[in-house]
Amino acid sequence: MHKAILAITLATALTGVAFAETAAPKFITPQSNDFVSSRVVGLDVYDNSNHDIGKIQDVVFDQSMAVKGYILSVGGFLGLGERYVAVDPSSVAVKFDDNDKKWHANMNATSDQLKSAPEFKYTGRWNSSKS
């Protein structure tokens, strides 16, 4: 009986130590010029001539949770024949237009450049319904 009480007491004490070593939560106050990924995913991407050349379908984060890239869907019509390409976030200018009260994404690329870019596939590492 004493062993059971000692085991429970020791387990409880060690649990407290584990919680004590965990850092306290940190909170932030997002600024008006910050944005959330839900406002980026789904944005149409336009070229310099204001032609629709793709759509942001996903955001890629590195292990430190910094944005590493955007997955764009390009080509196709009504979802048929579209493919995905991964682009560096510095290639896409995402900004809020105060006049339109909307987010906009622009890229210094053509539709043909995106269609000929290496294809990104959601295979292996990520579980997704996307192909």
Coordinates of C-alpha atoms in Angstrom, one line a residue, residues 1-66:
M1 CA 0.0 0.0 0.0
H2 CA 2.8 2.3 0.9
K3 CA 4.5 1.7 -2.5
A4 CA 1.2 2.6 -4.3
I5 CA 0.9 5.9 -2.4
L6 CA 4.6 6.6 -2.9
A7 CA 4.2 6.0 -6.7
I8 CA 1.2 8.2 -7.0
T9 CA 2.9 11.0 -4.9
L10 CA 6.1 10.7 -7.0
A11 CA 4.1 10.8 -10.3
T12 CA 2.2 13.8 -9.2
A13 CA 5.3 15.6 -8.1
L14 CA 7.1 14.8 -11.4
T15 CA 4.1 16.0 -13.4
G16 CA 4.3 19.3 -11.6
V17 CA 8.0 19.6 -12.5
A18 CA 7.2 19.0 -16.1
F19 CA 4.6 21.7 -16.1
A20 CA 6.9 24.1 -14.3
E21 CA 9.5 23.8 -17.0
T22 CA 7.0 24.7 -19.8
A23 CA 7.2 28.3 -20.8
A24 CA 4.3 30.5 -20.0
P25 CA 2.1 31.4 -22.9
K26 CA 2.9 34.6 -24.8
F27 CA 0.2 36.7 -26.3
I28 CA 0.3 39.2 -29.2
T29 CA -1.7 42.1 -30.4
P30 CA -1.9 41.9 -34.2
Q31 CA -1.4 45.2 -35.9
S32 CA -3.7 46.6 -38.6
N33 CA -1.0 46.0 -41.3
D34 CA -0.6 42.3 -40.3
F35 CA -2.6 39.6 -42.1
V36 CA -3.8 36.1 -41.4
S37 CA -3.3 33.2 -43.8
S38 CA -7.1 32.8 -44.3
R39 CA -7.0 36.2 -46.1
V40 CA -4.2 35.0 -48.4
V41 CA -5.5 31.5 -49.3
G42 CA -7.9 31.9 -52.2
L43 CA -6.5 35.2 -53.5
D44 CA -6.3 35.5 -57.3
V45 CA -2.8 36.4 -58.4
Y46 CA -2.4 39.0 -61.2
D47 CA 0.5 39.8 -63.5
N48 CA 1.7 43.3 -64.2
S49 CA -1.0 43.8 -66.8
N50 CA -3.7 42.9 -64.3
H51 CA -4.4 39.5 -65.9
D52 CA -5.4 36.7 -63.6
I53 CA -2.5 34.2 -63.7
G54 CA -3.3 31.9 -60.7
K55 CA -4.7 31.5 -57.3
I56 CA -3.0 31.1 -53.9
Q57 CA -4.1 27.7 -52.7
D58 CA -1.8 27.1 -49.7
V59 CA 1.0 28.6 -47.7
V60 CA 4.2 26.7 -46.9
F61 CA 5.9 27.3 -43.5
D62 CA 9.4 26.2 -42.6
Q63 CA 10.2 24.5 -39.2
S64 CA 10.4 27.9 -37.5
M65 CA 6.9 28.7 -38.8
A66 CA 8.2 31.5 -41.1

